[in-house]
Amino acid sequence: YVLTQPPSVSVAPGKTARITCGGNNIGSKSVHWYQQKPGQAPVLVIYYDSDRPSGIPERFSGSNSGDTATLTISRVEAGDEADYYCQVWDSSSDVVFGGGTKLTVL
Amino acid sequence: EVQLVESGGGLVKPGGSLRLSCAATGFTFSNAWMSWVRQAPGKGLEWVGRIKSKTDGGTTDYAAPVKGRFTISRDDSKNTLYLQMNSLKTEDTAVYYCTTVQGYTYASQWGQGTMVTVSS
């Protein structure tokens, strides 16, 4: 199972960033999202498509339908600049990560 | 507070072996499913494998690139997770992270990682 993410997304501060994750009928799977800042370990920011772990700002939200899952970051801040990875579990491939998207805050 | 601290990384020659450890605190380790995820320099995340809790059978699953070469184990008396890596290849060079696994499917907490370099 293959997950496809855009290599990069750019957004101005205060605007909304949308990072997509494409996969065949991904809407039938649970999608999880991780944020990784330079030199740091990944951090879970969204699980089960749209749930937020404690401590993650409400500005982070997720959706999943059809062949595309989306991580949405509202009111983007400079501190949101990071790599973002989507991930699913597939019965044939087990755990699969997308290739990652570098979010640049202009 | 959950803490996962990996150790054991280093430089090893192709064909060599290395054992990584992950010391866990702040949660009931024996009840937790655990996994290893790696990241080659400048690349994305790659799942390595998982181990279930003993109450759920204690079984392991591995990604195709490491199956037959890597072994995940746990010592619940020491709250420690292990990754035994044999027949190492240059393409195994990566930072290795240990994680807790929730809902069978996602990594809820991550360690800081340990670097493994396979080079002659």
Short mmCIF file of C-alpha atoms in Angstrom, two decimals:
data_model
loop_
_atom_site.label_atom_id
_atom_site.label_comp_id
_atom_site.label_asym_id
_atom_site.label_seq_id
_atom_site.Cartn_x
_atom_site.Cartn_y
_atom_site.Cartn_z
CA TYR A 1 0.00 0.00 0.00
CA VAL A 2 1.41 3.36 -1.03
CA LEU A 3 0.80 6.75 0.57
CA THR A 4 1.59 9.82 -1.52
CA GLN A 5 2.33 13.22 0.01
CA PRO A 6 3.46 16.42 -1.70
CA PRO A 7 7.16 17.03 -0.96
CA SER A 8 6.54 20.57 0.17
CA VAL A 9 3.83 23.03 1.16
CA SER A 10 4.35 26.73 1.83
CA VAL A 11 2.05 29.03 3.74
CA ALA A 12 2.15 32.54 5.17
CA PRO A 13 1.83 33.04 8.91
CA GLY A 14 -1.77 33.24 10.08
CA LYS A 15 -3.06 31.39 7.03
CA THR A 16 -4.28 27.81 6.71
CA ALA A 17 -2.04 24.96 5.58
CA ARG A 18 -3.44 21.79 4.09
CA ILE A 19 -1.23 18.73 3.69
CA THR A 20 -2.66 15.85 1.71
CA CYS A 21 -2.02 12.13 1.88
CA GLY A 22 -3.23 10.08 -1.04
CA GLY A 23 -3.90 6.36 -1.09
CA ASN A 24 -6.24 3.88 -2.75
CA ASN A 25 -9.53 4.11 -0.83
CA ILE A 26 -7.69 5.62 2.12
CA GLY A 27 -11.05 6.73 3.47
CA SER A 28 -11.64 3.14 4.56
CA LYS A 29 -8.52 3.21 6.74
CA SER A 30 -7.51 5.11 9.88
CA VAL A 31 -4.92 7.78 9.21
CA HIS A 32 -2.42 9.12 11.71
CA TRP A 33 -0.20 12.18 11.38
CA TYR A 34 3.20 13.00 12.87
CA GLN A 35 5.14 16.24 13.08
CA GLN A 36 8.93 16.16 13.04
CA LYS A 37 10.96 19.29 13.64
CA PRO A 38 14.64 19.40 12.59
CA GLY A 39 16.84 17.27 14.81
CA GLN A 40 13.91 16.01 16.89
CA ALA A 41 11.90 12.83 17.14
CA PRO A 42 8.45 12.70 15.53
CA VAL A 43 5.42 13.69 17.58
CA LEU A 44 1.89 12.38 17.05
CA VAL A 45 -0.43 15.26 16.17
CA ILE A 46 -3.55 13.48 14.82
CA TYR A 47 -4.74 9.90 15.26
CA TYR A 48 -7.75 8.02 13.91
CA ASP A 49 -8.21 10.60 11.13
CA SER A 50 -9.18 13.53 13.32
CA ASP A 51 -8.45 12.97 17.03
CA ARG A 52 -5.88 15.16 18.76
CA PRO A 53 -3.60 13.91 21.54
CA SER A 54 -3.56 16.01 24.67
CA GLY A 55 -1.28 19.00 24.29
CA ILE A 56 -1.79 19.37 20.56
CA PRO A 57 -3.40 22.73 19.69
CA GLU A 58 -6.91 22.81 18.27
CA ARG A 59 -5.39 24.49 15.22
CA PHE A 60 -4.46 20.99 14.06
CA SER A 61 -7.28 18.98 12.53
CA GLY A 62 -7.67 16.07 10.17
CA SER A 63 -10.13 14.61 7.71
CA ASN A 64 -10.25 11.50 5.56
CA SER A 65 -12.49 10.56 2.66
CA GLY A 66 -12.24 8.73 -0.64
CA ASP A 67 -8.65 8.58 -1.80
CA THR A 68 -7.33 11.54 0.21
CA ALA A 69 -6.67 12.33 3.85
CA THR A 70 -5.86 15.90 4.85
CA LEU A 71 -4.05 17.48 7.75
CA THR A 72 -5.19 21.07 8.23
CA ILE A 73 -3.25 23.57 10.29
CA SER A 74 -5.16 26.80 10.94
CA ARG A 75 -3.58 30.12 11.86
CA VAL A 76 -0.16 28.80 11.02
CA GLU A 77 2.73 29.92 13.23
CA ALA A 78 6.46 29.91 12.60
CA GLY A 79 6.79 27.09 15.12
CA ASP A 80 4.68 24.82 12.90
CA GLU A 81 7.48 24.63 10.35
CA ALA A 82 8.38 20.94 10.22
CA ASP A 83 8.11 17.72 8.27
CA TYR A 84 4.72 16.02 8.46
CA TYR A 85 4.12 12.33 7.85
CA CYS A 86 0.87 10.43 7.39
CA GLN A 87 0.63 6.76 8.35
CA VAL A 88 -1.87 3.93 8.05
CA TRP A 89 -2.08 0.26 8.88
CA ASP A 90 -2.82 -1.98 5.92
CA SER A 91 -3.67 -5.67 6.15
CA SER A 92 -1.11 -6.53 3.44
CA SER A 93 1.66 -4.01 4.08
CA ASP A 94 1.28 -3.56 7.87
CA VAL A 95 2.45 -0.10 8.97
CA VAL A 96 2.97 2.32 6.09
CA PHE A 97 4.29 5.90 6.20
CA GLY A 98 3.89 8.54 3.55
CA GLY A 99 7.04 10.09 2.15
CA GLY A 100 6.63 13.24 4.22
CA THR A 101 5.81 16.88 3.48
CA LYS A 102 8.03 19.77 4.42
CA LEU A 103 5.92 22.68 5.66
CA THR A 104 7.56 26.04 5.14
CA VAL A 105 6.19 29.13 6.87
CA LEU A 106 6.96 32.09 4.64
CA GLU B 1 5.45 11.14 32.05
CA VAL B 2 6.30 8.57 29.41
CA GLN B 3 10.01 8.36 28.64
CA LEU B 4 11.70 6.14 26.09
CA VAL B 5 15.48 6.23 25.98
CA GLU B 6 17.29 4.36 23.23
CA SER B 7 20.93 3.31 23.42
CA GLY B 8 23.40 1.00 21.72
CA GLY B 9 23.85 2.74 18.40
CA GLY B 10 27.22 3.17 16.76
CA LEU B 11 29.44 2.32 13.83
CA VAL B 12 29.47 -1.27 12.58
CA LYS B 13 30.90 -2.95 9.49
CA PRO B 14 28.66 -4.53 6.85
CA GLY B 15 27.77 -8.04 7.92
CA GLY B 16 28.16 -7.16 11.57
CA SER B 17 25.69 -7.14 14.45
CA LEU B 18 24.41 -4.61 16.93
CA ARG B 19 21.84 -4.66 19.72
CA LEU B 20 19.79 -1.59 20.52
CA SER B 21 18.00 -1.06 23.82
CA CYS B 22 15.07 1.14 24.77
CA ALA B 23 14.50 1.85 28.46
CA ALA B 24 10.89 2.73 29.25
CA THR B 25 9.48 4.64 32.21
CA GLY B 26 6.26 6.40 33.11
CA PHE B 27 3.81 3.69 32.04
CA THR B 28 3.10 -0.01 32.56
CA PHE B 29 5.60 -1.41 30.09
CA SER B 30 4.41 -5.00 30.37
CA ASN B 31 0.97 -4.01 29.02
CA ALA B 32 2.35 -2.04 26.09
CA TRP B 33 2.84 -2.98 22.49
CA MET B 34 6.11 -1.53 21.27
CA SER B 35 7.71 -0.87 17.92
CA TRP B 36 10.88 0.29 16.19
CA VAL B 37 10.85 2.89 13.43
CA ARG B 38 13.93 4.06 11.55
CA GLN B 39 14.90 7.07 9.48
CA ALA B 40 17.81 7.05 7.06
CA PRO B 41 19.76 10.32 6.83
CA GLY B 42 17.66 12.91 4.99
CA LYS B 43 14.90 10.39 4.33
CA GLY B 44 11.42 9.61 5.66
CA LEU B 45 10.17 7.29 8.35
CA GLU B 46 10.24 3.52 7.88
CA TRP B 47 8.54 0.99 10.13
CA VAL B 48 10.87 -1.78 11.29
CA GLY B 49 8.67 -4.00 13.42
CA ARG B 50 6.56 -4.44 16.55
CA ILE B 51 6.19 -6.70 19.54
CA LYS B 52 2.92 -7.27 21.32
CA SER B 53 2.51 -7.48 25.06
CA LYS B 54 2.85 -10.94 26.57
CA THR B 55 -0.82 -10.91 27.50
CA ASP B 56 -1.57 -10.45 23.81
CA GLY B 57 0.78 -13.25 22.85
CA GLY B 58 4.13 -11.45 22.76
CA THR B 59 4.42 -12.06 19.02
CA THR B 60 6.48 -10.00 16.62
CA ASP B 61 6.00 -8.64 13.11
CA TYR B 62 8.66 -7.22 10.83
CA ALA B 63 8.98 -5.13 7.71
CA ALA B 64 10.15 -7.05 4.66
CA PRO B 65 13.61 -5.39 4.43
CA VAL B 66 14.61 -6.59 7.91
CA LYS B 67 12.73 -9.87 8.26
CA GLY B 68 15.08 -12.71 9.06
CA ARG B 69 17.90 -10.34 10.07
CA PHE B 70 16.38 -8.28 12.91
CA THR B 71 14.77 -9.58 16.10
CA ILE B 72 12.66 -7.57 18.51
CA SER B 73 12.41 -8.75 22.10
CA ARG B 74 11.41 -7.40 25.48
CA ASP B 75 12.31 -7.85 29.13
CA ASP B 76 9.30 -6.76 31.14
CA SER B 77 11.24 -7.19 34.40
CA LYS B 78 13.64 -4.48 33.21
CA ASN B 79 11.09 -2.35 31.32
CA THR B 80 13.33 -2.62 28.29
CA LEU B 81 12.78 -3.21 24.60
CA TYR B 82 15.52 -4.61 22.36
CA LEU B 83 16.36 -4.72 18.68
CA GLN B 84 18.96 -7.30 17.70
CA MET B 85 20.31 -6.47 14.26
CA ASN B 86 22.36 -9.09 12.39
CA SER B 87 23.84 -9.24 8.89
CA LEU B 88 23.77 -5.46 8.75
CA LYS B 89 23.84 -3.72 5.39
CA THR B 90 24.83 -0.17 4.47
CA GLU B 91 21.16 0.56 3.79
CA ASP B 92 20.38 -0.10 7.46
CA THR B 93 22.16 3.15 8.32
CA ALA B 94 19.55 5.24 10.12
CA VAL B 95 18.34 6.75 13.34
CA TYR B 96 16.35 4.08 15.14
CA TYR B 97 13.40 5.16 17.27
CA CYS B 98 11.48 3.07 19.76
CA THR B 99 7.81 3.86 20.14
CA THR B 100 4.76 2.80 22.08
CA VAL B 101 1.96 1.41 19.93
CA GLN B 102 -1.69 2.27 20.46
CA GLY B 103 -4.77 0.77 18.88
CA TYR B 104 -2.52 -1.69 17.04
CA THR B 105 -1.82 0.92 14.46
CA TYR B 106 -0.09 4.12 15.55
CA ALA B 107 2.96 5.28 17.49
CA SER B 108 1.81 7.37 20.40
CA GLN B 109 5.15 8.12 22.09
CA TRP B 110 8.65 8.21 20.61
CA GLY B 111 12.14 8.06 22.04
CA GLN B 112 14.85 10.47 20.97
CA GLY B 113 16.49 7.89 18.70
CA THR B 114 19.90 6.28 18.40
CA MET B 115 22.10 6.45 15.30
CA VAL B 116 23.33 3.30 13.61
CA THR B 117 25.96 3.63 10.88
CA VAL B 118 26.89 0.63 8.77
CA SER B 119 30.08 1.33 6.89
CA SER B 120 33.40 -0.28 6.12
#
